[in-house]
Amino acid sequence: LVSSPLFTETYYGEAAKMEVTQKGSKSYCKFTDATWGTGDFEITLNQGKISGNGKLKIANPHTPTAAKEYDATLSGTMKSIDINVPGLMNKTTIKWRFGKAPENIKHTGTYMGENVFAVMGKNFTSKDTGYSFLVNADGTYSIQVLGQKIENTPMGNITLGAYTINNVSYDVNTKTFSKNYSSDNINVEYKMGEGDKKGTVLRNANIKGTFGADGSLKVENSFQFGAMPFPLKGVFNGNIKK
């Protein structure tokens, strides 16, 4: 799992490796991953805990032969290691965990695509928007609905701010999630046409979605806000961003 202030925690597969070796009185750890490069660390082992400093070398995705080296620290246990890289994207954290990832963890990250809204019998598209997924301790998702703009509706352009839906249940067997979040009292900033920006609590709000094996996502999200007498019904289709 990898995260930084620039993107939410994202699953990067199960190919990353950690190798611990000893040479004389010193211990070393080597990290390798196709996307996040190679890290070499001199470490201290103390009652099952690991800590150390080293370098992480990451290839440029546009120029594979060019690589940049970053100072990095490593800490954790033999089965749970974090690599912190302060100079990479405003502090990147790589979380390496031994064993198979739980199914819900595999879908963490941000999905970008288009949201098609049905408004008064007509469809309107909001481009370059999406959803971000984080896993809670109880296995549910916290889902951030990214801000979006729906243009040229009968009420003019509608701008919706980002908001988060917490404790959304996930079904491992069907790879689906759903929640009626009407009672969550989620307040969202919005703007209709040339009017002022306002805040309102979402009503009659429901979300459900399905993850695809190819990194795709389909979400149906409907709600009412402000003085609108009818719901906005959005259907999102997108893919995970990496």
mmCIF file of C-alpha atoms in Angstrom:
data_model
loop_
_atom_site.group_PDB
_atom_site.id
_atom_site.type_symbol
_atom_site.label_atom_id
_atom_site.label_comp_id
_atom_site.label_asym_id
_atom_site.label_seq_id
_atom_site.Cartn_x
_atom_site.Cartn_y
_atom_site.Cartn_z
ATOM 1 C CA LEU A 1 0.000 0.000 0.000
ATOM 2 C CA VAL A 2 1.341 3.432 -0.949
ATOM 3 C CA SER A 3 0.152 6.913 0.024
ATOM 4 C CA SER A 4 1.242 10.552 0.035
ATOM 5 C CA PRO A 5 -0.429 13.951 0.554
ATOM 6 C CA LEU A 6 -1.010 13.937 -3.214
ATOM 7 C CA PHE A 7 -3.022 10.705 -3.381
ATOM 8 C CA THR A 8 -4.976 8.416 -1.100
ATOM 9 C CA GLU A 9 -3.627 5.062 0.061
ATOM 10 C CA THR A 10 -3.545 2.714 -2.938
ATOM 11 C CA TYR A 11 -3.014 -1.018 -3.309
ATOM 12 C CA TYR A 12 -0.091 -1.961 -5.586
ATOM 13 C CA GLY A 13 -0.287 -5.743 -5.650
ATOM 14 C CA GLU A 14 1.585 -8.581 -3.954
ATOM 15 C CA ALA A 15 4.885 -8.689 -5.862
ATOM 16 C CA ALA A 16 6.896 -6.426 -3.522
ATOM 17 C CA LYS A 17 9.658 -8.252 -1.636
ATOM 18 C CA MET A 18 11.717 -7.730 1.517
ATOM 19 C CA GLU A 19 15.030 -9.489 2.017
ATOM 20 C CA VAL A 20 16.920 -9.353 5.331
ATOM 21 C CA THR A 21 20.588 -10.386 5.373
ATOM 22 C CA GLN A 22 23.546 -10.175 7.714
ATOM 23 C CA LYS A 23 27.167 -9.391 6.931
ATOM 24 C CA GLY A 24 29.542 -9.570 9.849
ATOM 25 C CA SER A 25 27.976 -7.727 12.766
ATOM 26 C CA LYS A 26 25.655 -5.647 10.579
ATOM 27 C CA SER A 27 22.162 -6.379 9.269
ATOM 28 C CA TYR A 28 20.660 -5.164 5.999
ATOM 29 C CA CYS A 29 17.222 -5.037 4.380
ATOM 30 C CA LYS A 30 16.484 -4.842 0.653
ATOM 31 C CA PHE A 31 13.110 -3.794 -0.734
ATOM 32 C CA THR A 32 12.146 -4.430 -4.370
ATOM 33 C CA ASP A 33 9.008 -3.548 -6.312
ATOM 34 C CA ALA A 34 8.366 -3.054 -10.035
ATOM 35 C CA THR A 35 6.683 0.334 -9.474
ATOM 36 C CA TRP A 36 8.336 1.699 -6.330
ATOM 37 C CA GLY A 37 11.911 0.719 -7.047
ATOM 38 C CA THR A 38 14.714 -0.718 -4.960
ATOM 39 C CA GLY A 39 15.592 0.231 -1.404
ATOM 40 C CA ASP A 40 18.771 -0.651 0.483
ATOM 41 C CA PHE A 41 18.860 -0.130 4.250
ATOM 42 C CA GLU A 42 21.246 -0.773 7.097
ATOM 43 C CA ILE A 43 19.021 -1.884 9.937
ATOM 44 C CA THR A 44 18.898 -2.672 13.627
ATOM 45 C CA LEU A 45 17.020 -5.746 14.847
ATOM 46 C CA ASN A 46 15.700 -5.545 18.396
ATOM 47 C CA GLN A 47 13.299 -8.150 19.803
ATOM 48 C CA GLY A 48 11.503 -8.627 16.491
ATOM 49 C CA LYS A 49 11.463 -4.934 15.602
ATOM 50 C CA ILE A 50 13.286 -3.407 12.624
ATOM 51 C CA SER A 51 14.533 0.148 12.118
ATOM 52 C CA GLY A 52 17.067 1.694 9.806
ATOM 53 C CA ASN A 53 18.065 4.262 7.199
ATOM 54 C CA GLY A 54 18.952 3.948 3.556
ATOM 55 C CA LYS A 55 18.178 4.920 -0.022
ATOM 56 C CA LEU A 56 15.231 4.203 -2.296
ATOM 57 C CA LYS A 57 15.925 4.291 -6.046
ATOM 58 C CA ILE A 58 12.894 4.736 -8.304
ATOM 59 C CA ALA A 59 12.930 4.627 -12.110
ATOM 60 C CA ASN A 60 11.273 7.405 -14.095
ATOM 61 C CA PRO A 61 8.111 5.820 -15.613
ATOM 62 C CA HIS A 62 8.595 7.892 -18.785
ATOM 63 C CA THR A 63 12.332 7.167 -19.019
ATOM 64 C CA PRO A 64 12.953 3.737 -17.424
ATOM 65 C CA THR A 65 16.738 4.040 -17.755
ATOM 66 C CA ALA A 66 16.696 7.186 -15.582
ATOM 67 C CA ALA A 67 16.314 6.652 -11.861
ATOM 68 C CA LYS A 68 16.338 9.012 -8.883
ATOM 69 C CA GLU A 69 17.564 8.170 -5.405
ATOM 70 C CA TYR A 70 15.811 9.338 -2.224
ATOM 71 C CA ASP A 71 16.753 9.231 1.450
ATOM 72 C CA ALA A 72 14.387 6.872 3.282
ATOM 73 C CA THR A 73 13.761 5.337 6.687
ATOM 74 C CA LEU A 74 12.422 1.892 7.465
ATOM 75 C CA SER A 75 10.602 0.678 10.587
ATOM 76 C CA GLY A 76 8.272 -2.064 11.793
ATOM 77 C CA THR A 77 8.393 -5.796 12.363
ATOM 78 C CA MET A 78 9.400 -8.761 10.191
ATOM 79 C CA LYS A 79 5.822 -8.979 8.825
ATOM 80 C CA SER A 80 4.842 -5.311 8.825
ATOM 81 C CA ILE A 81 7.295 -2.706 7.528
ATOM 82 C CA ASP A 82 6.796 0.961 6.651
ATOM 83 C CA ILE A 83 9.186 2.861 4.386
ATOM 84 C CA ASN A 84 8.973 6.648 4.678
ATOM 85 C CA VAL A 85 10.417 8.768 1.864
ATOM 86 C CA PRO A 86 10.235 12.489 2.861
ATOM 87 C CA GLY A 87 11.580 13.823 -0.456
ATOM 88 C CA LEU A 88 9.163 11.923 -2.701
ATOM 89 C CA MET A 89 5.823 13.659 -3.425
ATOM 90 C CA ASN A 90 5.747 15.580 -0.133
ATOM 91 C CA LYS A 91 6.460 12.437 1.940
ATOM 92 C CA THR A 92 5.466 9.092 0.501
ATOM 93 C CA THR A 93 4.755 6.088 2.723
ATOM 94 C CA ILE A 94 5.119 2.533 1.437
ATOM 95 C CA LYS A 95 3.448 -0.095 3.639
ATOM 96 C CA TRP A 96 4.734 -3.628 3.085
ATOM 97 C CA ARG A 97 2.778 -6.432 4.735
ATOM 98 C CA PHE A 98 3.596 -10.146 4.675
ATOM 99 C CA GLY A 99 0.859 -12.448 3.355
ATOM 100 C CA LYS A 100 -2.217 -12.169 1.177
ATOM 101 C CA ALA A 101 -4.095 -8.876 1.139
ATOM 102 C CA PRO A 102 -7.752 -8.941 2.277
ATOM 103 C CA GLU A 103 -10.158 -8.513 -0.639
ATOM 104 C CA ASN A 104 -11.403 -5.087 0.484
ATOM 105 C CA ILE A 105 -7.824 -3.769 0.744
ATOM 106 C CA LYS A 106 -7.268 -4.606 -2.929
ATOM 107 C CA HIS A 107 -9.801 -1.940 -3.947
ATOM 108 C CA THR A 108 -8.320 0.966 -1.988
ATOM 109 C CA GLY A 109 -7.344 4.013 -4.016
ATOM 110 C CA THR A 110 -8.886 6.721 -6.196
ATOM 111 C CA TYR A 111 -11.016 5.953 -9.244
ATOM 112 C CA MET A 112 -11.430 8.637 -11.916
ATOM 113 C CA GLY A 113 -13.973 8.781 -14.708
ATOM 114 C CA GLU A 114 -17.304 10.291 -15.744
ATOM 115 C CA ASN A 115 -20.515 10.684 -13.788
ATOM 116 C CA VAL A 116 -23.742 10.787 -15.807
ATOM 117 C CA PHE A 117 -26.607 12.463 -13.950
ATOM 118 C CA ALA A 118 -30.288 12.126 -14.761
ATOM 119 C CA VAL A 119 -31.929 15.530 -14.178
ATOM 120 C CA MET A 120 -35.571 16.095 -15.064
ATOM 121 C CA GLY A 121 -35.580 13.299 -17.643
ATOM 122 C CA LYS A 122 -32.333 14.312 -19.346
ATOM 123 C CA ASN A 123 -28.736 13.139 -18.899
ATOM 124 C CA PHE A 124 -25.819 15.433 -18.085
ATOM 125 C CA THR A 125 -22.166 14.408 -17.759
ATOM 126 C CA SER A 126 -19.674 15.477 -15.127
ATOM 127 C CA LYS A 127 -16.144 14.712 -16.366
ATOM 128 C CA ASP A 128 -12.879 14.187 -14.466
ATOM 129 C CA THR A 129 -14.483 13.256 -11.172
ATOM 130 C CA GLY A 130 -14.316 10.168 -9.006
ATOM 131 C CA TYR A 131 -14.310 8.298 -5.710
ATOM 132 C CA SER A 132 -11.571 7.518 -3.169
ATOM 133 C CA PHE A 133 -11.724 4.427 -0.914
ATOM 134 C CA LEU A 134 -10.125 3.855 2.492
ATOM 135 C CA VAL A 135 -10.627 0.741 4.642
ATOM 136 C CA ASN A 136 -11.678 1.155 8.275
ATOM 137 C CA ALA A 137 -10.628 -1.132 11.132
ATOM 138 C CA ASP A 138 -14.006 -2.931 10.988
ATOM 139 C CA GLY A 139 -13.621 -3.715 7.267
ATOM 140 C CA THR A 140 -16.069 -1.076 6.022
ATOM 141 C CA TYR A 141 -15.146 1.684 3.586
ATOM 142 C CA SER A 142 -14.902 5.416 4.043
ATOM 143 C CA ILE A 143 -15.709 6.793 0.602
ATOM 144 C CA GLN A 144 -14.793 10.309 -0.459
ATOM 145 C CA VAL A 145 -17.023 11.576 -3.259
ATOM 146 C CA LEU A 146 -14.836 14.022 -5.160
ATOM 147 C CA GLY A 147 -16.087 17.470 -6.137
ATOM 148 C CA GLN A 148 -17.743 17.805 -9.529
ATOM 149 C CA LYS A 149 -19.461 20.168 -11.917
ATOM 150 C CA ILE A 150 -22.618 19.281 -13.854
ATOM 151 C CA GLU A 151 -22.922 21.681 -16.776
ATOM 152 C CA ASN A 152 -25.895 23.062 -18.729
ATOM 153 C CA THR A 153 -28.704 21.568 -16.638
ATOM 154 C CA PRO A 154 -32.166 23.240 -16.601
ATOM 155 C CA MET A 155 -31.035 24.949 -13.354
ATOM 156 C CA GLY A 156 -27.758 26.076 -14.883
ATOM 157 C CA ASN A 157 -24.370 24.663 -13.951
ATOM 158 C CA ILE A 158 -24.412 22.727 -10.661
ATOM 159 C CA THR A 159 -21.185 22.604 -8.668
ATOM 160 C CA LEU A 160 -20.957 20.061 -5.837
ATOM 161 C CA GLY A 161 -18.221 20.014 -3.212
ATOM 162 C CA ALA A 162 -16.470 16.865 -2.022
ATOM 163 C CA TYR A 163 -17.905 14.877 0.890
ATOM 164 C CA THR A 164 -17.217 11.611 2.718
ATOM 165 C CA ILE A 165 -19.562 8.695 3.415
ATOM 166 C CA ASN A 166 -18.358 6.605 6.367
ATOM 167 C CA ASN A 167 -18.939 2.961 7.318
ATOM 168 C CA VAL A 168 -20.077 1.695 3.931
ATOM 169 C CA SER A 169 -20.489 -2.096 4.017
ATOM 170 C CA TYR A 170 -18.590 -4.254 1.535
ATOM 171 C CA ASP A 171 -19.599 -7.719 0.291
ATOM 172 C CA VAL A 172 -16.495 -9.807 -0.435
ATOM 173 C CA ASN A 173 -18.368 -12.410 -2.496
ATOM 174 C CA THR A 174 -20.016 -9.980 -4.930
ATOM 175 C CA LYS A 175 -17.336 -7.244 -4.732
ATOM 176 C CA THR A 176 -20.091 -4.707 -4.123
ATOM 177 C CA PHE A 177 -20.739 -2.007 -1.527
ATOM 178 C CA SER A 178 -23.880 -0.140 -0.530
ATOM 179 C CA LYS A 179 -25.416 2.197 2.023
ATOM 180 C CA ASN A 180 -28.469 4.337 2.588
ATOM 181 C CA TYR A 181 -26.703 7.364 4.088
ATOM 182 C CA SER A 182 -29.737 9.625 4.480
ATOM 183 C CA SER A 183 -29.418 9.626 8.278
ATOM 184 C CA ASP A 184 -25.696 10.529 8.222
ATOM 185 C CA ASN A 185 -26.609 14.227 7.963
ATOM 186 C CA ILE A 186 -23.812 14.909 5.494
ATOM 187 C CA ASN A 187 -23.439 18.596 4.719
ATOM 188 C CA VAL A 188 -22.282 19.478 1.209
ATOM 189 C CA GLU A 189 -21.367 22.814 -0.330
ATOM 190 C CA TYR A 190 -23.037 23.482 -3.672
ATOM 191 C CA LYS A 191 -23.661 26.232 -6.171
ATOM 192 C CA MET A 192 -26.463 26.407 -8.717
ATOM 193 C CA GLY A 193 -26.124 28.658 -11.752
ATOM 194 C CA GLU A 194 -24.766 32.090 -10.846
ATOM 195 C CA GLY A 195 -26.031 31.892 -7.278
ATOM 196 C CA ASP A 196 -23.918 31.997 -4.134
ATOM 197 C CA LYS A 197 -22.241 28.942 -2.690
ATOM 198 C CA LYS A 198 -24.427 27.296 -0.057
ATOM 199 C CA GLY A 199 -24.329 24.332 2.289
ATOM 200 C CA THR A 200 -27.055 21.742 2.683
ATOM 201 C CA VAL A 201 -27.670 18.317 4.199
ATOM 202 C CA LEU A 202 -28.181 15.532 1.668
ATOM 203 C CA ARG A 203 -31.576 13.802 1.793
ATOM 204 C CA ASN A 204 -32.857 10.494 0.375
ATOM 205 C CA ALA A 205 -29.263 9.492 -0.223
ATOM 206 C CA ASN A 206 -28.217 6.039 -1.447
ATOM 207 C CA ILE A 207 -24.973 4.681 -2.841
ATOM 208 C CA LYS A 208 -24.117 1.291 -4.304
ATOM 209 C CA GLY A 209 -21.315 0.127 -6.542
ATOM 210 C CA THR A 210 -19.342 -2.734 -8.017
ATOM 211 C CA PHE A 211 -15.601 -3.233 -8.483
ATOM 212 C CA GLY A 212 -14.371 -4.899 -11.666
ATOM 213 C CA ALA A 213 -11.457 -7.330 -11.803
ATOM 214 C CA ASP A 214 -9.741 -5.005 -14.298
ATOM 215 C CA GLY A 215 -9.579 -2.041 -11.889
ATOM 216 C CA SER A 216 -12.877 -0.561 -13.044
ATOM 217 C CA LEU A 217 -15.649 0.794 -10.841
ATOM 218 C CA LYS A 218 -19.346 1.467 -11.374
ATOM 219 C CA VAL A 219 -21.252 3.539 -8.793
ATOM 220 C CA GLU A 220 -24.895 4.544 -8.552
ATOM 221 C CA ASN A 221 -25.321 7.488 -6.180
ATOM 222 C CA SER A 222 -28.576 9.394 -5.754
ATOM 223 C CA PHE A 223 -29.559 12.189 -3.353
ATOM 224 C CA GLN A 224 -31.535 15.392 -2.922
ATOM 225 C CA PHE A 225 -30.078 18.683 -1.759
ATOM 226 C CA GLY A 226 -31.198 22.244 -1.137
ATOM 227 C CA ALA A 227 -34.780 22.932 -2.141
ATOM 228 C CA MET A 228 -34.717 20.454 -5.015
ATOM 229 C CA PRO A 229 -38.024 18.523 -5.151
ATOM 230 C CA PHE A 230 -36.449 15.579 -6.991
ATOM 231 C CA PRO A 231 -33.241 13.542 -6.590
ATOM 232 C CA LEU A 232 -30.073 13.732 -8.614
ATOM 233 C CA LYS A 233 -29.309 10.252 -9.887
ATOM 234 C CA GLY A 234 -25.701 9.739 -10.895
ATOM 235 C CA VAL A 235 -24.069 6.729 -12.573
ATOM 236 C CA PHE A 236 -20.267 6.773 -12.437
ATOM 237 C CA ASN A 237 -17.939 4.657 -14.561
ATOM 238 C CA GLY A 238 -14.192 4.892 -14.084
ATOM 239 C CA ASN A 239 -10.905 3.159 -13.362
ATOM 240 C CA ILE A 240 -8.384 3.169 -10.539
ATOM 241 C CA LYS A 241 -5.711 5.836 -10.886
ATOM 242 C CA LYS A 242 -2.082 4.729 -10.447
#
